[in-house]
């Protein structure tokens, strides 16, 4: 909850990029209190870093883990499948 309330240099609320993740287990068993940082995919890194603390957290904790996934290229078969499909404008 602290993350939602902390200020940003851009004056925009953190609720623009923080979303609570819930699934069936949260409803039927124990609530996990899991949150997702979701920057607008069309925003630049300069725009994203205006959400200071969230951007630093993502840069330090999430980006390195995602780089490892890209290197492993688990998505290669999936990409090959989608590249074979016709493209629609």
GROMACS .gro file of N, CA and C in nm:
model
  267
    1UNK      N    1   0.082  -0.119   0.000
    1UNK     CA    2   0.000   0.000   0.000
    1UNK      C    3   0.087   0.126   0.000
    2UNK      N    4   0.205   0.116   0.061
    2UNK     CA    5   0.297   0.230   0.065
    2UNK      C    6   0.334   0.274  -0.076
    3UNK      N    7   0.351   0.177  -0.166
    3UNK     CA    8   0.389   0.210  -0.303
    3UNK      C    9   0.282   0.293  -0.372
    4UNK      N   10   0.157   0.268  -0.342
    4UNK     CA   11   0.048   0.344  -0.405
    4UNK      C   12   0.047   0.490  -0.361
    5UNK      N   13   0.088   0.514  -0.238
    5UNK     CA   14   0.078   0.648  -0.179
    5UNK      C   15   0.201   0.736  -0.200
    6UNK      N   16   0.314   0.677  -0.234
    6UNK     CA   17   0.436   0.758  -0.243
    6UNK      C   18   0.429   0.851  -0.365
    7UNK      N   19   0.485   0.974  -0.353
    7UNK     CA   20   0.476   1.073  -0.461
    7UNK      C   21   0.576   1.044  -0.575
    8UNK      N   22   0.548   1.101  -0.689
    8UNK     CA   23   0.635   1.093  -0.806
    8UNK      C   24   0.670   1.233  -0.854
    9UNK      N   25   0.786   1.252  -0.916
    9UNK     CA   26   0.823   1.383  -0.969
    9UNK      C   27   0.724   1.433  -1.075
   10UNK      N   28   0.658   1.340  -1.146
   10UNK     CA   29   0.566   1.381  -1.251
   10UNK      C   30   0.428   1.419  -1.197
   11UNK      N   31   0.405   1.394  -1.067
   11UNK     CA   32   0.277   1.427  -1.006
   11UNK      C   33   0.167   1.327  -1.034
   12UNK      N   34   0.194   1.226  -1.116
   12UNK     CA   35   0.093   1.125  -1.148
   12UNK      C   36   0.090   1.018  -1.040
   13UNK      N   37  -0.026   0.958  -1.017
   13UNK     CA   38  -0.036   0.856  -0.911
   13UNK      C   39   0.025   0.723  -0.955
   14UNK      N   40   0.079   0.650  -0.859
   14UNK     CA   41   0.135   0.518  -0.887
   14UNK      C   42   0.028   0.419  -0.930
   15UNK      N   43  -0.098   0.450  -0.902
   15UNK     CA   44  -0.206   0.361  -0.945
   15UNK      C   45  -0.215   0.354  -1.098
   16UNK      N   46  -0.146   0.444  -1.168
   16UNK     CA   47  -0.139   0.436  -1.315
   16UNK      C   48  -0.059   0.314  -1.360
   17UNK      N   49   0.035   0.269  -1.278
   17UNK     CA   50   0.124   0.160  -1.319
   17UNK      C   51   0.121   0.039  -1.227
   18UNK      N   52   0.056   0.048  -1.111
   18UNK     CA   53   0.049  -0.063  -1.017
   18UNK      C   54  -0.089  -0.126  -1.020
   19UNK      N   55  -0.091  -0.258  -1.037
   19UNK     CA   56  -0.218  -0.329  -1.046
   19UNK      C   57  -0.213  -0.453  -0.958
   20UNK      N   58  -0.322  -0.477  -0.887
   20UNK     CA   59  -0.329  -0.595  -0.802
   20UNK      C   60  -0.357  -0.717  -0.888
   21UNK      N   61  -0.278  -0.820  -0.868
   21UNK     CA   62  -0.295  -0.944  -0.943
   21UNK      C   63  -0.372  -1.042  -0.856
   22UNK      N   64  -0.479  -1.093  -0.910
   22UNK     CA   65  -0.559  -1.192  -0.836
   22UNK      C   66  -0.590  -1.309  -0.928
   23UNK      N   67  -0.598  -1.425  -0.866
   23UNK     CA   68  -0.641  -1.543  -0.940
   23UNK      C   69  -0.738  -1.622  -0.852
   24UNK      N   70  -0.778  -1.738  -0.897
   24UNK     CA   71  -0.878  -1.818  -0.824
   24UNK      C   72  -0.829  -1.855  -0.685
   25UNK      N   73  -0.699  -1.880  -0.669
   25UNK     CA   74  -0.648  -1.915  -0.536
   25UNK      C   75  -0.667  -1.801  -0.437
   26UNK      N   76  -0.656  -1.677  -0.485
   26UNK     CA   77  -0.678  -1.562  -0.396
   26UNK      C   78  -0.823  -1.559  -0.346
   27UNK      N   79  -0.913  -1.609  -0.425
   27UNK     CA   80  -1.054  -1.609  -0.386
   27UNK      C   81  -1.093  -1.730  -0.304
   28UNK      N   82  -1.035  -1.846  -0.336
   28UNK     CA   83  -1.079  -1.969  -0.270
   28UNK      C   84  -0.989  -2.014  -0.155
   29UNK      N   85  -0.866  -1.968  -0.154
   29UNK     CA   86  -0.773  -2.013  -0.050
   29UNK      C   87  -0.722  -1.892   0.028
   30UNK      N   88  -0.597  -1.864   0.010
   30UNK     CA   89  -0.535  -1.755   0.085
   30UNK      C   90  -0.499  -1.640  -0.009
   31UNK      N   91  -0.532  -1.521   0.033
   31UNK     CA   92  -0.505  -1.400  -0.044
   31UNK      C   93  -0.355  -1.376  -0.050
   32UNK      N   94  -0.298  -1.359  -0.170
   32UNK     CA   95  -0.152  -1.349  -0.185
   32UNK      C   96  -0.099  -1.206  -0.183
   33UNK      N   97  -0.186  -1.105  -0.199
   33UNK     CA   98  -0.144  -0.965  -0.199
   33UNK      C   99  -0.030  -0.942  -0.298
   34UNK      N  100  -0.049  -0.986  -0.421
   34UNK     CA  101   0.051  -0.974  -0.527
   34UNK      C  102   0.018  -0.856  -0.616
   35UNK      N  103   0.120  -0.777  -0.649
   35UNK     CA  104   0.102  -0.659  -0.733
   35UNK      C  105   0.189  -0.669  -0.856
   36UNK      N  106   0.147  -0.603  -0.963
   36UNK     CA  107   0.219  -0.601  -1.089
   36UNK      C  108   0.253  -0.457  -1.123
   37UNK      N  109   0.378  -0.437  -1.168
   37UNK     CA  110   0.418  -0.306  -1.221
   37UNK      C  111   0.401  -0.316  -1.371
   38UNK      N  112   0.314  -0.233  -1.427
   38UNK     CA  113   0.287  -0.238  -1.571
   38UNK      C  114   0.297  -0.098  -1.629
   39UNK      N  115   0.415  -0.065  -1.682
   39UNK     CA  116   0.433   0.062  -1.749
   39UNK      C  117   0.363   0.056  -1.884
   40UNK      N  118   0.318   0.168  -1.933
   40UNK     CA  119   0.255   0.175  -2.064
   40UNK      C  120   0.358   0.131  -2.167
   41UNK      N  121   0.327   0.030  -2.249
   41UNK     CA  122   0.426  -0.017  -2.347
   41UNK      C  123   0.464   0.088  -2.451
   42UNK      N  124   0.381   0.190  -2.467
   42UNK     CA  125   0.412   0.296  -2.563
   42UNK      C  126   0.492   0.409  -2.502
   43UNK      N  127   0.515   0.403  -2.370
   43UNK     CA  128   0.592   0.511  -2.307
   43UNK      C  129   0.742   0.482  -2.320
   44UNK      N  130   0.819   0.588  -2.322
   44UNK     CA  131   0.965   0.575  -2.332
   44UNK      C  132   1.022   0.544  -2.194
   45UNK      N  133   1.147   0.507  -2.191
   45UNK     CA  134   1.213   0.482  -2.063
   45UNK      C  135   1.220   0.610  -1.980
   46UNK      N  136   1.235   0.724  -2.048
   46UNK     CA  137   1.238   0.853  -1.979
   46UNK      C  138   1.105   0.881  -1.910
   47UNK      N  139   0.994   0.847  -1.976
   47UNK     CA  140   0.862   0.865  -1.915
   47UNK      C  141   0.841   0.768  -1.800
   48UNK      N  142   0.883   0.644  -1.819
   48UNK     CA  143   0.865   0.542  -1.714
   48UNK      C  144   0.946   0.576  -1.589
   49UNK      N  145   1.066   0.632  -1.607
   49UNK     CA  146   1.150   0.660  -1.489
   49UNK      C  147   1.096   0.775  -1.405
   50UNK      N  148   0.994   0.846  -1.453
   50UNK     CA  149   0.931   0.949  -1.370
   50UNK      C  150   0.852   0.887  -1.254
   51UNK      N  151   0.820   0.760  -1.266
   51UNK     CA  152   0.763   0.685  -1.153
   51UNK      C  153   0.883   0.628  -1.076
   52UNK      N  154   0.958   0.717  -1.014
   52UNK     CA  155   1.093   0.690  -0.963
   52UNK      C  156   1.114   0.556  -0.894
   53UNK      N  157   1.050   0.537  -0.780
   53UNK     CA  158   1.077   0.417  -0.699
   53UNK      C  159   1.036   0.290  -0.771
   54UNK      N  160   0.925   0.294  -0.844
   54UNK     CA  161   0.879   0.175  -0.914
   54UNK      C  162   0.973   0.142  -1.029
   55UNK      N  163   1.022   0.245  -1.099
   55UNK     CA  164   1.114   0.223  -1.211
   55UNK      C  165   1.245   0.165  -1.161
   56UNK      N  166   1.298   0.218  -1.052
   56UNK     CA  167   1.424   0.167  -0.996
   56UNK      C  168   1.406   0.020  -0.956
   57UNK      N  169   1.294  -0.011  -0.891
   57UNK     CA  170   1.268  -0.150  -0.852
   57UNK      C  171   1.265  -0.240  -0.976
   58UNK      N  172   1.193  -0.198  -1.080
   58UNK     CA  173   1.183  -0.278  -1.202
   58UNK      C  174   1.319  -0.292  -1.270
   59UNK      N  175   1.396  -0.184  -1.274
   59UNK     CA  176   1.527  -0.184  -1.339
   59UNK      C  177   1.624  -0.277  -1.266
   60UNK      N  178   1.621  -0.275  -1.134
   60UNK     CA  179   1.715  -0.354  -1.053
   60UNK      C  180   1.671  -0.500  -1.040
   61UNK      N  181   1.540  -0.524  -1.024
   61UNK     CA  182   1.492  -0.658  -0.992
   61UNK      C  183   1.429  -0.735  -1.108
   62UNK      N  184   1.361  -0.667  -1.196
   62UNK     CA  185   1.287  -0.736  -1.301
   62UNK      C  186   1.364  -0.744  -1.432
   63UNK      N  187   1.425  -0.636  -1.473
   63UNK     CA  188   1.494  -0.632  -1.603
   63UNK      C  189   1.604  -0.738  -1.614
   64UNK      N  190   1.690  -0.759  -1.512
   64UNK     CA  191   1.792  -0.863  -1.524
   64UNK      C  192   1.731  -1.003  -1.542
   65UNK      N  193   1.622  -1.030  -1.472
   65UNK     CA  194   1.557  -1.162  -1.484
   65UNK      C  195   1.500  -1.181  -1.624
   66UNK      N  196   1.444  -1.076  -1.681
   66UNK     CA  197   1.388  -1.086  -1.816
   66UNK      C  198   1.498  -1.102  -1.921
   67UNK      N  199   1.614  -1.041  -1.899
   67UNK     CA  200   1.726  -1.058  -1.993
   67UNK      C  201   1.766  -1.205  -2.000
   68UNK      N  202   1.766  -1.273  -1.885
   68UNK     CA  203   1.799  -1.415  -1.882
   68UNK      C  204   1.698  -1.495  -1.964
   69UNK      N  205   1.571  -1.460  -1.953
   69UNK     CA  206   1.468  -1.531  -2.031
   69UNK      C  207   1.486  -1.510  -2.180
   70UNK      N  208   1.524  -1.389  -2.218
   70UNK     CA  209   1.546  -1.360  -2.360
   70UNK      C  210   1.663  -1.442  -2.412
   71UNK      N  211   1.768  -1.454  -2.332
   71UNK     CA  212   1.885  -1.531  -2.374
   71UNK      C  213   1.849  -1.678  -2.391
   72UNK      N  214   1.763  -1.730  -2.302
   72UNK     CA  215   1.723  -1.870  -2.313
   72UNK      C  216   1.631  -1.892  -2.432
   73UNK      N  217   1.559  -1.786  -2.473
   73UNK     CA  218   1.471  -1.787  -2.589
   73UNK      C  219   1.367  -1.900  -2.584
   74UNK      N  220   1.295  -1.905  -2.474
   74UNK     CA  221   1.185  -2.002  -2.460
   74UNK      C  222   1.073  -1.975  -2.559
   75UNK      N  223   1.068  -1.855  -2.612
   75UNK     CA  224   0.956  -1.816  -2.696
   75UNK      C  225   0.983  -1.839  -2.845
   76UNK      N  226   1.097  -1.895  -2.881
   76UNK     CA  227   1.131  -1.913  -3.022
   76UNK      C  228   1.025  -1.994  -3.097
   77UNK      N  229   0.978  -2.109  -3.045
   77UNK     CA  230   0.874  -2.183  -3.118
   77UNK      C  231   0.744  -2.104  -3.132
   78UNK      N  232   0.707  -2.030  -3.031
   78UNK     CA  233   0.586  -1.950  -3.035
   78UNK      C  234   0.598  -1.838  -3.138
   79UNK      N  235   0.715  -1.772  -3.142
   79UNK     CA  236   0.737  -1.667  -3.241
   79UNK      C  237   0.731  -1.724  -3.382
   80UNK      N  238   0.790  -1.841  -3.401
   80UNK     CA  239   0.788  -1.904  -3.533
   80UNK      C  240   0.645  -1.932  -3.576
   81UNK      N  241   0.562  -1.977  -3.484
   81UNK     CA  242   0.422  -2.003  -3.515
   81UNK      C  243   0.351  -1.875  -3.559
   82UNK      N  244   0.367  -1.767  -3.481
   82UNK     CA  245   0.299  -1.643  -3.514
   82UNK      C  246   0.354  -1.577  -3.640
   83UNK      N  247   0.481  -1.595  -3.667
   83UNK     CA  248   0.538  -1.537  -3.790
   83UNK      C  249   0.479  -1.603  -3.913
   84UNK      N  250   0.434  -1.728  -3.900
   84UNK     CA  251   0.375  -1.799  -4.012
   84UNK      C  252   0.230  -1.759  -4.039
   85UNK      N  253   0.166  -1.690  -3.949
   85UNK     CA  254   0.027  -1.648  -3.967
   85UNK      C  255   0.018  -1.524  -4.053
   86UNK      N  256  -0.093  -1.508  -4.125
   86UNK     CA  257  -0.108  -1.385  -4.203
   86UNK      C  258  -0.123  -1.264  -4.112
   87UNK      N  259  -0.067  -1.152  -4.155
   87UNK     CA  260  -0.072  -1.028  -4.076
   87UNK      C  261  -0.192  -0.945  -4.117
   88UNK      N  262  -0.258  -0.889  -4.018
   88UNK     CA  263  -0.373  -0.801  -4.043
   88UNK      C  264  -0.336  -0.659  -4.001
   89UNK      N  265  -0.375  -0.559  -4.081
   89UNK     CA  266  -0.341  -0.421  -4.045
   89UNK      C  267  -0.416  -0.373  -3.922
   0.00000   0.00000   0.00000
